[in-house]
Amino acid sequence: MRFSSPVGRERGRAVALQRRPGQLVVVGFVGAIVVGTLLLLLPVSASGEPASFMQAVFTATSAVCVTGLIVTDTPVFWSGFGQAVILVLIQIGGLGVMTVASLLGVLVTRRLDLSSRLVAAASTRTVSLGDVRRTLVRVVVIALIVEAAVALVLTVRFVVAYGESPGRALWDGVFHAVSAYNNAGFALFSTSLIDFVADPWICVPIAVATIVGGLGLPVLLEVLRNRRRPGRWSVHTKITLLMTGLLLVGGTAFFLVTEWDNAATTGTLSTADRVLASFTQAANARTAGFNSVDTGAMHTETWLGTIILMFIGAGTGGTGGGIKVTTFAVLAVVIWSELRGDPDADAFDRRISAATQRQALSVALLAVAIVVLPSLWMTALSPFQVDEILFEVTSAFTTTGLSTGITAQLAWYHQVVLCVLMFIGRLGPITLGTALVLRARRRLYRRPESAPLIG
């Protein structure tokens, strides 16, 4: 008979959790969705008739996965209690993602050998093994500071410019600040930010909050720590900031050009307001989901550009979704190196490891498959066009929340597919990236090399 001490049993449970981090993450988020669904099913959560099961589960999934796709009009259908539930779910989902990403970074570092730990620590500036508690505090503190600052600006603006009562303005300010920082895209206005398309005091703070939330905790901490010495930033931080800047500038220019003469979106605005609207769209397409112009009225080519921005997404460890800007940048660097005939893929005077290149390729190709296959199936079984379906599917998988307006009109089984895509898109890149690292193994031999013809 074998006996085990409490310390031994505790250690065994810790080892089991360490071996299956993805399962723990999935269970936690499923639990939050279940609790949120039950709360939204309560009669007190709705303004009129109680929510149906599909309405409740879809809204809870969208909130916990910080997506923003809706099947009901948030300010009309849900009561104050229901809106509060949604707000709490958004905060749990956003903070949970940042915390999970950071703590899994600790776990990955712990599972690597000594030399790999040193490389990982030098390249990502991740938190150390003893910084778990400090990481949790940092996640919460940074979130509360950004949300409080944005909420203050929005509250004052709602009172001064729109005549809202202080209580109502505070609620609107807090809700949209939390929704923006967590890249959720839920709004307490039926037309999202369309009524504020020319108001920089509303659009800019929300856009800034989405950008900051999407950068990721490692980047935020490193920028704050070495704000006067950018030369000491890691390759990860440099790539994230560079790609974020390029996508914001490029996205703004793209929306400005494609929607310039569209009277249904920006065509009737002044030049300055067109620039503001284009910047707001570029910021929120990665991947917050607020819109200051009618997404359904955009040109088809603008939809395609938005799909690309949504697919790329935000930074690793942030509240945004997509395949992440670092994944896209690594693939771009690999392609550029191959076109130049360089033996290595280099970025900022550092060589990108072969393992990182394989992981980026795996994440990108799996994401393409996850978007394309449901789009084909839903297009075949719905009356909507392929561009509309592809937009909704990409928005769900990248947890963006932008919509052409067909989400509520889809059949219930299509809405279930969108729920699954939101869940996969929220947790998939984190757990997949961690799994790829943890499954890495050292082989004592290499097979003979072969070179199949390419192209």
Short mmCIF file of N, CA and C in Angstrom, two decimals, residues 243-303:
data_model
loop_
_atom_site.label_atom_id
_atom_site.label_comp_id
_atom_site.label_asym_id
_atom_site.label_seq_id
_atom_site.Cartn_x
_atom_site.Cartn_y
_atom_site.Cartn_z
N MET A 243 4.70 47.56 -35.72
CA MET A 243 3.57 47.05 -36.48
C MET A 243 2.28 47.77 -36.11
N THR A 244 2.11 48.08 -34.82
CA THR A 244 0.92 48.82 -34.41
C THR A 244 0.88 50.18 -35.08
N GLY A 245 2.01 50.89 -35.09
CA GLY A 245 2.06 52.19 -35.75
C GLY A 245 1.80 52.10 -37.24
N LEU A 246 2.43 51.13 -37.90
CA LEU A 246 2.24 50.98 -39.34
C LEU A 246 0.80 50.65 -39.70
N LEU A 247 0.18 49.76 -38.92
CA LEU A 247 -1.20 49.38 -39.21
C LEU A 247 -2.17 50.52 -38.93
N LEU A 248 -1.88 51.33 -37.91
CA LEU A 248 -2.74 52.48 -37.64
C LEU A 248 -2.64 53.51 -38.76
N VAL A 249 -1.42 53.84 -39.17
CA VAL A 249 -1.24 54.83 -40.25
C VAL A 249 -1.77 54.27 -41.56
N GLY A 250 -1.39 53.04 -41.89
CA GLY A 250 -1.86 52.43 -43.12
C GLY A 250 -3.35 52.24 -43.15
N GLY A 251 -3.91 51.80 -42.02
CA GLY A 251 -5.36 51.61 -41.95
C GLY A 251 -6.12 52.92 -42.09
N THR A 252 -5.61 53.97 -41.45
CA THR A 252 -6.26 55.28 -41.56
C THR A 252 -6.25 55.76 -43.01
N ALA A 253 -5.11 55.65 -43.66
CA ALA A 253 -5.01 56.06 -45.07
C ALA A 253 -5.93 55.22 -45.95
N PHE A 254 -5.99 53.92 -45.66
CA PHE A 254 -6.85 53.02 -46.46
C PHE A 254 -8.32 53.42 -46.34
N PHE A 255 -8.82 53.58 -45.10
CA PHE A 255 -10.22 53.97 -44.91
C PHE A 255 -10.49 55.35 -45.52
N LEU A 256 -9.53 56.25 -45.42
CA LEU A 256 -9.70 57.59 -45.96
C LEU A 256 -9.89 57.56 -47.46
N VAL A 257 -9.11 56.73 -48.14
CA VAL A 257 -9.18 56.65 -49.60
C VAL A 257 -10.42 55.91 -50.07
N THR A 258 -10.68 54.75 -49.50
CA THR A 258 -11.78 53.92 -50.00
C THR A 258 -13.16 54.48 -49.66
N GLU A 259 -13.28 55.22 -48.56
CA GLU A 259 -14.59 55.74 -48.17
C GLU A 259 -14.73 57.25 -48.39
N TRP A 260 -13.79 57.86 -49.09
CA TRP A 260 -13.78 59.31 -49.28
C TRP A 260 -15.07 59.82 -49.92
N ASP A 261 -15.54 59.12 -50.94
CA ASP A 261 -16.72 59.60 -51.68
C ASP A 261 -17.99 58.84 -51.32
N ASN A 262 -17.98 58.08 -50.24
CA ASN A 262 -19.15 57.30 -49.83
C ASN A 262 -20.03 58.16 -48.92
N ALA A 263 -21.12 58.65 -49.47
CA ALA A 263 -22.00 59.54 -48.70
C ALA A 263 -22.64 58.83 -47.51
N ALA A 264 -22.69 57.50 -47.53
CA ALA A 264 -23.31 56.75 -46.44
C ALA A 264 -22.37 56.58 -45.26
N THR A 265 -21.08 56.95 -45.44
CA THR A 265 -20.12 56.80 -44.34
C THR A 265 -19.41 58.12 -44.04
N THR A 266 -18.39 58.45 -44.82
CA THR A 266 -17.60 59.66 -44.53
C THR A 266 -17.70 60.72 -45.62
N GLY A 267 -18.42 60.43 -46.69
CA GLY A 267 -18.45 61.33 -47.84
C GLY A 267 -18.98 62.73 -47.57
N THR A 268 -19.82 62.88 -46.57
CA THR A 268 -20.42 64.20 -46.27
C THR A 268 -19.68 64.94 -45.16
N LEU A 269 -18.62 64.37 -44.61
CA LEU A 269 -17.89 64.99 -43.52
C LEU A 269 -16.82 65.94 -44.05
N SER A 270 -16.35 66.83 -43.18
CA SER A 270 -15.22 67.68 -43.54
C SER A 270 -13.96 66.84 -43.60
N THR A 271 -12.89 67.42 -44.15
CA THR A 271 -11.65 66.67 -44.27
C THR A 271 -11.12 66.22 -42.91
N ALA A 272 -11.15 67.12 -41.93
CA ALA A 272 -10.66 66.77 -40.59
C ALA A 272 -11.49 65.66 -39.97
N ASP A 273 -12.81 65.73 -40.18
CA ASP A 273 -13.69 64.70 -39.62
C ASP A 273 -13.52 63.37 -40.34
N ARG A 274 -13.20 63.43 -41.63
CA ARG A 274 -12.93 62.20 -42.37
C ARG A 274 -11.68 61.51 -41.82
N VAL A 275 -10.66 62.30 -41.54
CA VAL A 275 -9.44 61.74 -40.96
C VAL A 275 -9.73 61.12 -39.60
N LEU A 276 -10.51 61.82 -38.77
CA LEU A 276 -10.86 61.29 -37.44
C LEU A 276 -11.64 59.99 -37.57
N ALA A 277 -12.63 59.96 -38.47
CA ALA A 277 -13.43 58.76 -38.65
C ALA A 277 -12.57 57.60 -39.15
N SER A 278 -11.65 57.89 -40.07
CA SER A 278 -10.78 56.84 -40.61
C SER A 278 -9.84 56.31 -39.54
N PHE A 279 -9.30 57.20 -38.71
CA PHE A 279 -8.43 56.77 -37.61
C PHE A 279 -9.20 55.91 -36.62
N THR A 280 -10.43 56.33 -36.29
CA THR A 280 -11.25 55.56 -35.36
C THR A 280 -11.51 54.16 -35.89
N GLN A 281 -11.82 54.07 -37.18
CA GLN A 281 -12.07 52.75 -37.77
C GLN A 281 -10.81 51.91 -37.79
N ALA A 282 -9.67 52.52 -38.13
CA ALA A 282 -8.42 51.77 -38.19
C ALA A 282 -8.04 51.23 -36.82
N ALA A 283 -8.25 52.04 -35.78
CA ALA A 283 -7.91 51.60 -34.42
C ALA A 283 -8.83 50.50 -33.93
N ASN A 284 -10.10 50.62 -34.23
CA ASN A 284 -11.08 49.68 -33.69
C ASN A 284 -11.23 48.41 -34.52
N ALA A 285 -10.67 48.41 -35.72
CA ALA A 285 -10.69 47.18 -36.51
C ALA A 285 -9.66 46.18 -36.00
N ARG A 286 -8.84 46.57 -35.01
CA ARG A 286 -7.79 45.70 -34.46
C ARG A 286 -7.76 45.75 -32.92
N THR A 287 -8.60 45.14 -32.21
CA THR A 287 -9.81 44.44 -32.62
C THR A 287 -10.90 44.78 -31.61
N ALA A 288 -11.29 46.05 -31.56
CA ALA A 288 -12.21 46.51 -30.53
C ALA A 288 -13.67 46.39 -30.94
N GLY A 289 -13.98 46.74 -32.18
CA GLY A 289 -15.35 46.55 -32.63
C GLY A 289 -16.24 47.76 -32.57
N PHE A 290 -15.78 48.89 -31.98
CA PHE A 290 -16.57 50.11 -32.07
C PHE A 290 -16.54 50.61 -33.51
N ASN A 291 -17.60 51.27 -33.94
CA ASN A 291 -17.60 51.86 -35.27
C ASN A 291 -18.25 53.23 -35.23
N SER A 292 -17.59 54.21 -35.84
CA SER A 292 -18.12 55.57 -35.89
C SER A 292 -18.80 55.86 -37.22
N VAL A 293 -18.77 54.90 -38.14
CA VAL A 293 -19.53 54.98 -39.40
C VAL A 293 -20.24 53.64 -39.58
N ASP A 294 -21.23 53.62 -40.45
CA ASP A 294 -22.03 52.41 -40.65
C ASP A 294 -21.21 51.37 -41.40
N THR A 295 -20.84 50.29 -40.70
CA THR A 295 -20.03 49.24 -41.32
C THR A 295 -20.75 48.59 -42.48
N GLY A 296 -22.05 48.39 -42.35
CA GLY A 296 -22.81 47.75 -43.41
C GLY A 296 -22.90 48.57 -44.68
N ALA A 297 -22.67 49.89 -44.59
CA ALA A 297 -22.75 50.77 -45.75
C ALA A 297 -21.39 50.99 -46.42
N MET A 298 -20.35 50.37 -45.90
CA MET A 298 -19.02 50.54 -46.49
C MET A 298 -18.93 49.86 -47.85
N HIS A 299 -17.98 50.31 -48.65
CA HIS A 299 -17.71 49.66 -49.93
C HIS A 299 -17.16 48.25 -49.68
N THR A 300 -17.34 47.38 -50.66
CA THR A 300 -16.87 46.00 -50.54
C THR A 300 -15.36 45.95 -50.33
N GLU A 301 -14.63 46.82 -51.04
CA GLU A 301 -13.17 46.81 -50.88
C GLU A 301 -12.76 47.23 -49.47
N THR A 302 -13.58 48.09 -48.83
CA THR A 302 -13.29 48.48 -47.45
C THR A 302 -13.52 47.30 -46.53
N TRP A 303 -14.54 46.51 -46.80
CA TRP A 303 -14.76 45.30 -46.00
C TRP A 303 -13.53 44.39 -46.08
#
